[in-house]
Amino acid sequence: MAKNKKCKCRFGCVFGKIILGFLTSILSLLCLVFVGEKLLFAPFFMQSQTEMRIPGLWSGFVTQGFDKVDDNTYLVSGYNKDDDPSAIYVYQNGEYTLCELFDEEGNPNLTHAGGVTHFNEFVYVAHGEYCDMYSLTDVLDDDGKATRIDRAKTSNQISFCSVYDGKLYAGAFYREGTQYLTPDTHHLTTAAGDKNTALIMVYSLDTTTGKPVSATPEKLYSITSNVQGMCITDSGKIVLSTSWGLTPSKLFVYDETKAENTTLVLDGTTYATTVLDSACLTQTVTAPPMAEELVYENGRVTIMCESACMKYLFGKFTSGNWAYSVPIA
């Protein structure tokens, strides 16, 4: 019997995988547009409601973050694929106004701005190991720009952020085979057998300065790959949105009271860690591609999406022009 031969053409194998991935993406896009998104995601659209229109869809703006300030005010953050500054769109009374972001010297913020949240009079925009901080008054004053006043340092590469009960939840995004990786020390195999690859780090915030009280987080959450945003419901459930490319988005709803509690050692310090995995998963919602950050209100989670921006375009022909909400138990 002839022995199996190993493939010696590593380049050919890699190239083949790239071609296969490209063809799979094209097939997914054709299915979305021609087979019918409403049919492919029928369970989602049967329970969803159309909320606000997504801003900046005909500019270079790429939607990332989403935050509710009060019953009349929402913030939508993102970066620009052109040379325009990162920005926050302020949604009030059914209308958006643009607020471009600048640093302390007046230079435009050209970073890959991520999630957005607020605490007291501070607005936070995730970027790298920091949350850039802006005055909420400056963001809302309708003059079209806001100047950074400080930076909140974290120990995580932040993609998304939220504030609850005076605590900043700073979360990282992990995707295997991309530039979006996390340290091996942030990975763990859960008791349920899941492979968690990223962390949400929790910091108490100083009410006067808006910065973390301590340079080290007070606790950690171990999470899955591809997480783009989070929210916490009135009943204490933690909801994570996951997405990548043209694959369906998933909203995972976790009951923290049923979660495994363990510890992780980072740089010699031991941290209490709550594990969000299949053992405490109570609900999964499958949604159209490219879901980003979330806002919870009145028993529903509203999903911000980036698929209709000029960078990706296809959402203009599907549901990507609008934010949709779904009920979460």
GROMACS .gro file of C-alpha atoms in nm:
model
  329
    1MET     CA    1   0.000   0.000   0.000
    2ALA     CA    2   0.138   0.339  -0.097
    3LYS     CA    3   0.204   0.578   0.187
    4ASN     CA    4   0.020   0.907   0.203
    5LYS     CA    5   0.238   1.192   0.085
    6LYS     CA    6   0.247   1.526   0.260
    7CYS     CA    7   0.180   1.830   0.048
    8LYS     CA    8   0.507   2.014  -0.014
    9CYS     CA    9   0.348   2.318  -0.173
   10ARG     CA   10   0.262   2.521   0.135
   11PHE     CA   11   0.207   2.833  -0.074
   12GLY     CA   12  -0.043   2.649  -0.294
   13CYS     CA   13  -0.237   2.528   0.010
   14VAL     CA   14  -0.251   2.876   0.160
   15PHE     CA   15  -0.353   3.025  -0.174
   16GLY     CA   16  -0.622   2.761  -0.208
   17LYS     CA   17  -0.763   2.852   0.133
   18ILE     CA   18  -0.770   3.220   0.037
   19ILE     CA   19  -0.956   3.142  -0.286
   20LEU     CA   20  -1.199   2.916  -0.099
   21GLY     CA   21  -1.263   3.188   0.160
   22PHE     CA   22  -1.320   3.445  -0.114
   23LEU     CA   23  -1.564   3.221  -0.301
   24THR     CA   24  -1.750   3.144   0.023
   25SER     CA   25  -1.788   3.517   0.092
   26ILE     CA   26  -1.916   3.582  -0.260
   27LEU     CA   27  -2.165   3.295  -0.228
   28SER     CA   28  -2.285   3.432   0.107
   29LEU     CA   29  -2.331   3.778  -0.046
   30LEU     CA   30  -2.528   3.640  -0.341
   31CYS     CA   31  -2.751   3.448  -0.102
   32LEU     CA   32  -2.812   3.762   0.104
   33VAL     CA   33  -2.908   3.974  -0.195
   34PHE     CA   34  -3.080   3.730  -0.431
   35VAL     CA   35  -3.217   3.451  -0.215
   36GLY     CA   36  -3.357   3.709   0.020
   37GLU     CA   37  -3.227   3.830   0.353
   38LYS     CA   38  -3.577   3.831   0.499
   39LEU     CA   39  -3.605   3.460   0.416
   40LEU     CA   40  -3.255   3.368   0.539
   41PHE     CA   41  -3.310   3.550   0.869
   42ALA     CA   42  -3.686   3.501   0.900
   43PRO     CA   43  -3.683   3.427   1.277
   44PHE     CA   44  -3.490   3.750   1.338
   45PHE     CA   45  -3.719   3.972   1.132
   46MET     CA   46  -4.034   3.813   1.277
   47GLN     CA   47  -3.939   3.944   1.623
   48SER     CA   48  -3.744   4.258   1.533
   49GLN     CA   49  -3.850   4.622   1.519
   50THR     CA   50  -3.698   4.895   1.302
   51GLU     CA   51  -3.542   5.167   1.515
   52MET     CA   52  -3.326   5.463   1.401
   53ARG     CA   53  -3.153   5.493   1.064
   54ILE     CA   54  -2.776   5.433   1.079
   55PRO     CA   55  -2.573   5.755   1.015
   56GLY     CA   56  -2.292   5.841   0.776
   57LEU     CA   57  -2.381   5.576   0.518
   58TRP     CA   58  -2.282   5.788   0.217
   59SER     CA   59  -1.956   5.917   0.362
   60GLY     CA   60  -1.645   5.728   0.466
   61PHE     CA   61  -1.785   5.674   0.817
   62VAL     CA   62  -1.770   5.314   0.945
   63THR     CA   63  -2.006   5.253   1.236
   64GLN     CA   64  -1.858   5.091   1.549
   65GLY     CA   65  -2.001   5.206   1.883
   66PHE     CA   66  -2.349   5.273   2.019
   67ASP     CA   67  -2.459   5.424   2.350
   68LYS     CA   68  -2.773   5.564   2.511
   69VAL     CA   69  -2.724   5.886   2.712
   70ASP     CA   70  -3.091   5.942   2.799
   71ASP     CA   71  -3.435   5.872   2.653
   72ASN     CA   72  -3.378   6.137   2.386
   73THR     CA   73  -3.005   6.110   2.315
   74TYR     CA   74  -2.790   5.835   2.159
   75LEU     CA   75  -2.427   5.831   2.047
   76VAL     CA   76  -2.293   5.640   1.744
   77SER     CA   77  -1.914   5.629   1.709
   78GLY     CA   78  -1.690   5.517   1.424
   79TYR     CA   79  -1.383   5.577   1.215
   80ASN     CA   80  -1.343   5.707   0.860
   81LYS     CA   81  -1.189   5.505   0.580
   82ASP     CA   82  -1.076   5.832   0.421
   83ASP     CA   83  -0.863   6.102   0.584
   84ASP     CA   84  -1.151   6.252   0.780
   85PRO     CA   85  -1.143   6.238   1.161
   86SER     CA   86  -1.309   5.967   1.362
   87ALA     CA   87  -1.646   6.091   1.476
   88ILE     CA   88  -1.953   6.058   1.694
   89TYR     CA   89  -2.300   6.107   1.551
   90VAL     CA   90  -2.544   6.244   1.809
   91TYR     CA   91  -2.903   6.126   1.762
   92GLN     CA   92  -3.170   6.353   1.913
   93ASN     CA   93  -3.535   6.412   1.821
   94GLY     CA   94  -3.508   6.177   1.525
   95GLU     CA   95  -3.213   6.363   1.372
   96TYR     CA   96  -2.835   6.313   1.363
   97THR     CA   97  -2.566   6.578   1.405
   98LEU     CA   98  -2.200   6.508   1.330
   99CYS     CA   99  -1.927   6.563   1.593
  100GLU     CA  100  -1.573   6.510   1.463
  101LEU     CA  101  -1.302   6.418   1.714
  102PHE     CA  102  -0.969   6.598   1.774
  103ASP     CA  103  -0.676   6.558   2.014
  104GLU     CA  104  -0.557   6.814   2.270
  105GLU     CA  105  -0.341   6.993   2.011
  106GLY     CA  106  -0.630   7.029   1.768
  107ASN     CA  107  -0.514   6.754   1.534
  108PRO     CA  108  -0.785   6.533   1.382
  109ASN     CA  109  -0.825   6.193   1.545
  110LEU     CA  110  -0.744   5.954   1.259
  111THR     CA  111  -0.742   5.640   1.471
  112HIS     CA  112  -0.960   5.332   1.430
  113ALA     CA  113  -1.216   5.456   1.683
  114GLY     CA  114  -1.418   5.173   1.835
  115GLY     CA  115  -1.694   5.152   2.094
  116VAL     CA  116  -1.847   5.448   2.274
  117THR     CA  117  -1.994   5.492   2.621
  118HIS     CA  118  -2.041   5.766   2.882
  119PHE     CA  119  -2.017   5.825   3.258
  120ASN     CA  120  -2.131   6.146   3.429
  121GLU     CA  121  -1.991   6.426   3.210
  122PHE     CA  122  -1.742   6.208   3.025
  123VAL     CA  123  -1.764   6.030   2.690
  124TYR     CA  124  -1.527   5.739   2.620
  125VAL     CA  125  -1.421   5.615   2.276
  126ALA     CA  126  -1.227   5.288   2.264
  127HIS     CA  127  -0.889   5.284   2.093
  128GLY     CA  128  -0.603   5.044   2.160
  129GLU     CA  129  -0.514   5.029   2.530
  130TYR     CA  130  -0.702   5.350   2.602
  131CYS     CA  131  -1.041   5.505   2.603
  132ASP     CA  132  -1.008   5.856   2.464
  133MET     CA  133  -1.209   6.088   2.690
  134TYR     CA  134  -1.423   6.382   2.580
  135SER     CA  135  -1.656   6.619   2.761
  136LEU     CA  136  -2.020   6.516   2.714
  137THR     CA  137  -2.110   6.886   2.691
  138ASP     CA  138  -1.852   6.932   2.414
  139VAL     CA  139  -1.992   6.634   2.222
  140LEU     CA  140  -2.351   6.755   2.254
  141ASP     CA  141  -2.304   7.129   2.192
  142ASP     CA  142  -2.374   7.101   1.819
  143ASP     CA  143  -2.061   7.285   1.699
  144GLY     CA  144  -1.944   6.985   1.495
  145LYS     CA  145  -1.633   6.891   1.692
  146ALA     CA  146  -1.504   6.771   2.031
  147THR     CA  147  -1.152   6.792   2.174
  148ARG     CA  148  -1.001   6.510   2.376
  149ILE     CA  149  -0.952   6.603   2.741
  150ASP     CA  150  -0.778   6.291   2.874
  151ARG     CA  151  -0.723   5.918   2.821
  152ALA     CA  152  -0.830   5.627   3.042
  153LYS     CA  153  -0.557   5.361   3.038
  154THR     CA  154  -0.655   4.995   3.055
  155SER     CA  155  -0.470   4.664   3.035
  156ASN     CA  156  -0.667   4.542   2.735
  157GLN     CA  157  -0.670   4.615   2.361
  158ILE     CA  158  -1.016   4.768   2.371
  159SER     CA  159  -1.263   4.714   2.088
  160PHE     CA  160  -1.588   4.783   2.272
  161CYS     CA  161  -1.679   4.953   2.599
  162SER     CA  162  -1.977   5.010   2.828
  163VAL     CA  163  -2.038   5.169   3.168
  164TYR     CA  164  -2.274   5.021   3.427
  165ASP     CA  165  -2.304   5.130   3.791
  166GLY     CA  166  -1.993   5.345   3.766
  167LYS     CA  167  -1.779   5.064   3.625
  168LEU     CA  168  -1.609   5.062   3.285
  169TYR     CA  169  -1.632   4.734   3.094
  170ALA     CA  170  -1.342   4.732   2.846
  171GLY     CA  171  -1.359   4.441   2.602
  172ALA     CA  172  -1.120   4.297   2.344
  173PHE     CA  173  -1.192   4.145   2.002
  174TYR     CA  174  -1.018   3.823   1.896
  175ARG     CA  175  -1.020   3.664   1.552
  176GLU     CA  176  -0.790   3.373   1.469
  177GLY     CA  177  -0.568   3.421   1.165
  178THR     CA  178  -0.596   3.801   1.167
  179GLN     CA  179  -0.417   4.096   1.325
  180TYR     CA  180  -0.683   4.094   1.597
  181LEU     CA  181  -0.520   3.862   1.847
  182THR     CA  182  -0.500   3.853   2.226
  183PRO     CA  183  -0.224   3.726   2.459
  184ASP     CA  184  -0.226   3.354   2.533
  185THR     CA  185  -0.271   3.439   2.901
  186HIS     CA  186  -0.615   3.578   2.810
  187HIS     CA  187  -0.724   3.239   2.673
  188LEU     CA  188  -0.880   2.953   2.863
  189THR     CA  189  -1.066   2.629   2.804
  190THR     CA  190  -1.381   2.644   3.015
  191ALA     CA  191  -1.524   2.366   3.229
  192ALA     CA  192  -1.789   2.323   2.957
  193GLY     CA  193  -1.514   2.266   2.699
  194ASP     CA  194  -1.546   2.601   2.522
  195LYS     CA  195  -1.241   2.788   2.394
  196ASN     CA  196  -1.257   3.144   2.524
  197THR     CA  197  -1.004   3.379   2.367
  198ALA     CA  198  -1.055   3.731   2.503
  199LEU     CA  199  -1.136   3.930   2.815
  200ILE     CA  200  -1.360   4.208   2.935
  201MET     CA  201  -1.177   4.402   3.207
  202VAL     CA  202  -1.383   4.592   3.466
  203TYR     CA  203  -1.263   4.917   3.626
  204SER     CA  204  -1.434   5.137   3.884
  205LEU     CA  205  -1.437   5.498   3.765
  206ASP     CA  206  -1.351   5.808   3.969
  207THR     CA  207  -1.658   6.033   3.977
  208THR     CA  208  -1.445   6.349   3.955
  209THR     CA  209  -1.179   6.262   3.696
  210GLY     CA  210  -1.368   5.993   3.507
  211LYS     CA  211  -1.054   5.778   3.503
  212PRO     CA  212  -1.014   5.426   3.650
  213VAL     CA  213  -0.962   5.433   4.026
  214SER     CA  214  -0.693   5.166   3.990
  215ALA     CA  215  -0.454   5.083   3.707
  216THR     CA  216  -0.549   4.717   3.745
  217PRO     CA  217  -0.899   4.578   3.680
  218GLU     CA  218  -1.111   4.470   3.974
  219LYS     CA  219  -1.242   4.164   3.789
  220LEU     CA  220  -1.244   3.994   3.449
  221TYR     CA  221  -1.495   3.826   3.221
  222SER     CA  222  -1.369   3.550   2.992
  223ILE     CA  223  -1.545   3.567   2.654
  224THR     CA  224  -1.558   3.403   2.315
  225SER     CA  225  -1.410   3.519   1.981
  226ASN     CA  226  -1.549   3.787   1.748
  227VAL     CA  227  -1.719   3.998   2.017
  228GLN     CA  228  -1.811   4.344   1.887
  229GLY     CA  229  -2.023   4.483   2.170
  230MET     CA  230  -2.207   4.418   2.493
  231CYS     CA  231  -2.492   4.533   2.712
  232ILE     CA  232  -2.644   4.432   3.045
  233THR     CA  233  -3.020   4.387   3.080
  234ASP     CA  234  -3.242   4.498   3.368
  235SER     CA  235  -3.247   4.138   3.491
  236GLY     CA  236  -2.865   4.126   3.496
  237LYS     CA  237  -2.817   3.919   3.181
  238ILE     CA  238  -2.501   3.996   2.983
  239VAL     CA  239  -2.551   4.016   2.606
  240LEU     CA  240  -2.255   3.991   2.366
  241SER     CA  241  -2.278   4.060   1.994
  242THR     CA  242  -2.041   3.864   1.767
  243SER     CA  243  -1.978   3.909   1.398
  244TRP     CA  244  -1.714   3.878   1.128
  245GLY     CA  245  -1.745   3.949   0.757
  246LEU     CA  246  -2.046   3.803   0.580
  247THR     CA  247  -2.119   3.531   0.832
  248PRO     CA  248  -2.440   3.568   1.036
  249SER     CA  249  -2.411   3.774   1.352
  250LYS     CA  250  -2.493   3.615   1.687
  251LEU     CA  251  -2.623   3.770   2.006
  252PHE     CA  252  -2.534   3.551   2.304
  253VAL     CA  253  -2.728   3.605   2.626
  254TYR     CA  254  -2.561   3.484   2.948
  255ASP     CA  255  -2.694   3.439   3.300
  256GLU     CA  256  -2.405   3.541   3.523
  257THR     CA  257  -2.559   3.368   3.825
  258LYS     CA  258  -2.502   3.034   3.647
  259ALA     CA  259  -2.149   3.116   3.529
  260GLU     CA  260  -1.829   2.941   3.633
  261ASN     CA  261  -1.605   3.154   3.853
  262THR     CA  262  -1.231   3.098   3.834
  263THR     CA  263  -0.906   3.298   3.839
  264LEU     CA  264  -0.656   3.413   3.579
  265VAL     CA  265  -0.298   3.520   3.643
  266LEU     CA  266  -0.186   3.819   3.435
  267ASP     CA  267   0.163   3.963   3.484
  268GLY     CA  268   0.190   3.795   3.822
  269THR     CA  269  -0.144   3.922   3.956
  270THR     CA  270  -0.438   3.689   4.019
  271TYR     CA  271  -0.780   3.814   3.910
  272ALA     CA  272  -1.128   3.687   3.987
  273THR     CA  273  -1.274   3.581   3.652
  274THR     CA  274  -1.633   3.508   3.550
  275VAL     CA  275  -1.658   3.269   3.256
  276LEU     CA  276  -1.923   3.341   2.992
  277ASP     CA  277  -1.970   3.019   2.796
  278SER     CA  278  -2.227   2.760   2.692
  279ALA     CA  279  -2.285   2.655   3.053
  280CYS     CA  280  -2.456   2.986   3.137
  281LEU     CA  281  -2.591   3.066   2.788
  282THR     CA  282  -2.968   3.121   2.803
  283GLN     CA  283  -3.054   3.261   2.460
  284THR     CA  284  -2.897   3.295   2.114
  285VAL     CA  285  -3.026   3.536   1.850
  286THR     CA  286  -2.903   3.496   1.491
  287ALA     CA  287  -2.894   3.829   1.306
  288PRO     CA  288  -2.775   3.966   0.969
  289PRO     CA  289  -2.398   4.017   0.924
  290MET     CA  290  -2.178   4.287   1.077
  291ALA     CA  291  -2.354   4.359   1.407
  292GLU     CA  292  -2.158   4.599   1.624
  293GLU     CA  293  -2.237   4.752   1.965
  294LEU     CA  294  -2.566   4.716   2.150
  295VAL     CA  295  -2.807   4.925   2.357
  296TYR     CA  296  -3.059   4.770   2.595
  297GLU     CA  297  -3.385   4.941   2.686
  298ASN     CA  298  -3.738   4.834   2.774
  299GLY     CA  299  -3.678   4.463   2.733
  300ARG     CA  300  -3.520   4.495   2.389
  301VAL     CA  301  -3.165   4.509   2.252
  302THR     CA  302  -3.098   4.747   1.963
  303ILE     CA  303  -2.814   4.646   1.728
  304MET     CA  304  -2.591   4.893   1.547
  305CYS     CA  305  -2.452   4.756   1.217
  306GLU     CA  306  -2.174   4.853   0.974
  307SER     CA  307  -2.275   4.660   0.660
  308ALA     CA  308  -2.426   4.957   0.472
  309CYS     CA  309  -2.126   5.190   0.504
  310MET     CA  310  -1.928   5.281   0.191
  311LYS     CA  311  -1.650   5.042   0.295
  312TYR     CA  312  -1.875   4.735   0.261
  313LEU     CA  313  -2.180   4.859   0.061
  314PHE     CA  314  -2.386   4.538   0.052
  315GLY     CA  315  -2.596   4.643   0.352
  316LYS     CA  316  -2.744   4.921   0.139
  317PHE     CA  317  -2.931   4.648  -0.050
  318THR     CA  318  -3.035   4.455   0.260
  319SER     CA  319  -3.129   4.563   0.615
  320GLY     CA  320  -2.802   4.742   0.695
  321ASN     CA  321  -2.944   5.095   0.666
  322TRP     CA  322  -3.133   5.059   0.993
  323ALA     CA  323  -3.074   4.964   1.355
  324TYR     CA  324  -3.310   4.685   1.464
  325SER     CA  325  -3.417   4.580   1.811
  326VAL     CA  326  -3.507   4.232   1.935
  327PRO     CA  327  -3.661   4.113   2.263
  328ILE     CA  328  -3.421   3.970   2.520
  329ALA     CA  329  -3.560   3.779   2.818
   0.00000   0.00000   0.00000
